[in-house]
GROMACS .gro file of C-alpha atoms in nm:
model
  164
    1MET     CA    1  11.745   9.842  11.000
    2SER     CA    2  11.841  10.008  11.272
    3SER     CA    3  12.008  10.293  11.200
    4PHE     CA    4  11.995  10.598  11.036
    5GLN     CA    5  12.433  10.494  10.898
    6GLU     CA    6  12.265  10.155  10.870
    7TRP     CA    7  12.062  10.266  10.573
    8LEU     CA    8  12.297  10.444  10.410
    9THR     CA    9  12.518  10.229  10.392
   10THR     CA   10  12.339   9.934  10.286
   11HIS     CA   11  12.035  10.085  10.093
   12VAL     CA   12  12.082  10.417   9.944
   13PRO     CA   13  12.284  10.373   9.586
   14PRO     CA   14  12.528  10.594   9.483
   15GLU     CA   15  12.265  10.705   9.179
   16ILE     CA   16  12.127  10.888   9.472
   17THR     CA   17  12.478  11.005   9.708
   18ALA     CA   18  12.663  11.091   9.365
   19ASP     CA   19  12.427  11.393   9.370
   20SER     CA   20  12.447  11.725   9.461
   21LEU     CA   21  12.141  11.726   9.596
   22TRP     CA   22  12.249  11.443   9.843
   23HIS     CA   23  12.469  11.697  10.010
   24MET     CA   24  12.153  11.878  10.141
   25GLU     CA   25  12.071  11.721  10.482
   26VAL     CA   26  11.689  11.753  10.504
   27TYR     CA   27  11.643  11.605  10.193
   28ARG     CA   28  11.915  11.316  10.309
   29ILE     CA   29  11.632  11.261  10.643
   30ALA     CA   30  11.351  11.331  10.402
   31LEU     CA   31  11.471  11.016  10.202
   32PHE     CA   32  11.471  10.839  10.546
   33ILE     CA   33  11.180  10.931  10.653
   34GLY     CA   34  11.002  10.823  10.283
   35ASP     CA   35  11.146  10.442  10.289
   36ILE     CA   36  11.093  10.386  10.746
   37ALA     CA   37  10.730  10.486  10.568
   38TRP     CA   38  10.699  10.172  10.417
   39SER     CA   39  10.759   9.987  10.687
   40ASP     CA   40  10.491  10.123  10.875
   41VAL     CA   41  10.295  10.145  10.601
   42SER     CA   42  10.268   9.770  10.591
   43LYS     CA   43  10.178   9.745  10.936
   44LEU     CA   44   9.924   9.972  10.889
   45THR     CA   45   9.762   9.845  10.620
   46GLN     CA   46   9.684   9.462  10.798
   47ASP     CA   47   9.408   9.734  11.008
   48PRO     CA   48   9.154   9.690  10.709
   49ARG     CA   49   9.046  10.063  10.894
   50MET     CA   50   9.360  10.238  10.790
   51LEU     CA   51   9.407  10.154  10.420
   52LYS     CA   52   9.290  10.520  10.307
   53LEU     CA   53   9.492  10.633  10.623
   54SER     CA   54   9.839  10.444  10.488
   55ASP     CA   55   9.782  10.571  10.115
   56GLN     CA   56   9.784  10.916  10.217
   57LEU     CA   57  10.063  10.814  10.493
   58TYR     CA   58  10.296  10.659  10.226
   59ALA     CA   59  10.232  10.985   9.980
   60ALA     CA   60  10.310  11.239  10.231
   61ALA     CA   61  10.576  11.083  10.362
   62GLY     CA   62  10.706  11.010   9.987
   63SER     CA   63  10.633  11.326   9.885
   64ILE     CA   64  10.881  11.586  10.126
   65SER     CA   65  11.185  11.449   9.986
   66ALA     CA   66  11.065  11.484   9.638
   67ASN     CA   67  10.966  11.806   9.657
   68ILE     CA   68  11.245  11.891   9.782
   69ALA     CA   69  11.446  11.747   9.498
   70GLU     CA   70  11.217  11.935   9.253
   71GLY     CA   71  11.270  12.251   9.431
   72TYR     CA   72  11.646  12.220   9.482
   73SER     CA   73  11.642  12.171   9.070
   74LYS     CA   74  11.463  12.554   8.986
   75ALA     CA   75  11.666  12.775   8.851
   76SER     CA   76  11.462  13.100   9.117
   77LYS     CA   77  11.531  13.109   9.416
   78LYS     CA   78  11.109  13.202   9.439
   79ASP     CA   79  11.064  12.842   9.265
   80GLN     CA   80  11.281  12.671   9.520
   81ALA     CA   81  11.077  12.794   9.805
   82ARG     CA   82  10.749  12.737   9.661
   83PHE     CA   83  10.879  12.417   9.659
   84TYR     CA   84  10.988  12.365   9.983
   85GLU     CA   85  10.703  12.486  10.208
   86TYR     CA   86  10.511  12.194   9.911
   87SER     CA   87  10.763  11.981  10.111
   88LEU     CA   88  10.655  12.146  10.471
   89GLY     CA   89  10.322  12.069  10.412
   90SER     CA   90  10.418  11.716  10.309
   91ALA     CA   91  10.575  11.721  10.620
   92ARG     CA   92  10.267  11.835  10.831
   93GLU     CA   93  10.034  11.623  10.661
   94ALA     CA   94  10.296  11.365  10.733
   95ARG     CA   95  10.314  11.433  11.133
   96ASP     CA   96   9.937  11.439  11.169
   97TRP     CA   97   9.924  11.068  10.965
   98TYR     CA   98  10.130  10.918  11.214
   99PHE     CA   99   9.937  11.089  11.469
  100LYS     CA  100   9.634  10.966  11.416
  101SER     CA  101   9.830  10.580  11.280
  102ARG     CA  102   9.914  10.527  11.660
  103HIS     CA  103   9.602  10.367  11.743
  104VAL     CA  104   9.789  10.087  11.532
  105LEU     CA  105  10.153  10.195  11.559
  106GLU     CA  106  10.306  10.057  11.878
  107ASN     CA  107  10.345  10.425  12.001
  108GLU     CA  108  10.731  10.449  12.027
  109VAL     CA  109  10.746  10.462  11.646
  110ALA     CA  110  10.473  10.673  11.612
  111LEU     CA  111  10.637  10.929  11.866
  112HIS     CA  112  11.024  10.842  11.687
  113ARG     CA  113  10.857  10.960  11.374
  114MET     CA  114  10.670  11.267  11.433
  115ARG     CA  115  10.980  11.398  11.585
  116LEU     CA  116  11.177  11.296  11.299
  117LEU     CA  117  10.905  11.546  11.126
  118VAL     CA  118  10.975  11.747  11.354
  119SER     CA  119  11.302  11.859  11.264
  120VAL     CA  120  11.262  11.832  10.913
  121ILE     CA  121  11.002  12.102  11.026
  122ARG     CA  122  11.229  12.287  11.126
  123THR     CA  123  11.514  12.310  10.882
  124LEU     CA  124  11.271  12.399  10.628
  125LEU     CA  125  11.086  12.607  10.836
  126LYS     CA  126  11.472  12.807  10.823
  127LEU     CA  127  11.521  12.766  10.460
  128ILE     CA  128  11.240  12.918  10.267
  129PRO     CA  129  11.274  13.230  10.387
  130GLU     CA  130  11.621  13.210  10.286
  131PHE     CA  131  11.482  13.119   9.896
  132ARG     CA  132  11.249  13.443   9.939
  133ALA     CA  133  11.282  13.856   9.904
  134LYS     CA  134  11.264  13.988  10.243
  135LYS     CA  135  10.940  14.184  10.075
  136ILE     CA  136  10.825  13.822  10.046
  137ALA     CA  137  10.883  13.680  10.364
  138SER     CA  138  10.770  13.830  10.641
  139LYS     CA  139  10.458  13.760  10.397
  140ILE     CA  140  10.484  13.399  10.514
  141ALA     CA  141  10.179  13.292  10.735
  142GLU     CA  142  10.418  13.157  10.992
  143GLU     CA  143  10.396  13.229  11.364
  144ILE     CA  144  10.673  13.164  11.634
  145ALA     CA  145  10.616  12.804  11.751
  146PRO     CA  146  10.814  12.631  12.028
  147TYR     CA  147  10.900  12.282  11.857
  148GLU     CA  148  11.056  12.025  12.162
  149THR     CA  149  11.404  11.974  12.019
  150TYR     CA  150  11.513  11.624  12.001
  151SER     CA  151  11.893  11.513  11.908
  152LEU     CA  152  11.877  11.410  11.543
  153GLU     CA  153  12.126  11.230  11.606
  154SER     CA  154  11.941  10.961  11.879
  155LEU     CA  155  11.671  10.999  11.696
  156LEU     CA  156  11.866  10.917  11.353
  157ASP     CA  157  12.053  10.635  11.575
  158ASN     CA  158  11.778  10.381  11.744
  159VAL     CA  159  11.454  10.394  11.471
  160PRO     CA  160  11.191  10.168  11.615
  161PHE     CA  161  10.955   9.951  11.419
  162SER     CA  162  10.617   9.821  11.475
  163GLU     CA  163  10.574   9.412  11.486
  164MET     CA  164  10.449   9.305  11.165
   0.00000   0.00000   0.00000
């Protein structure tokens, strides 16, 4: 697998894509991150020093899409926002673990994953206030951060993997 499009057409079954949740781009990207993290974790576990890190990374990467899915299914906007906030925390955690994994993963791979996670973080930061009442939204402890943007299309078309 070398691109998001290839992953979509060959790895994601209709049981996933037929669900209305699939229309959320942030969910699709998060699910992709969780899936490609498997390859990264497989590489990391070859180094005994990275065993705990790889567990944490895989849990964080997998919980991004899982929390989006759970939040999407909640009846109240407040509950939806809460799970999207959990996703935001998991995305930031995964980005942190990818930064620490750069010593074993190729730098290009770690940087690619961090950039992909930044795109998820940015989307969630825009999405969460939409699900919060204005009164509550102002209480989100989030400073304006200048996240550098990368073309999501290029991040999804050229997906590097570490040599095994």
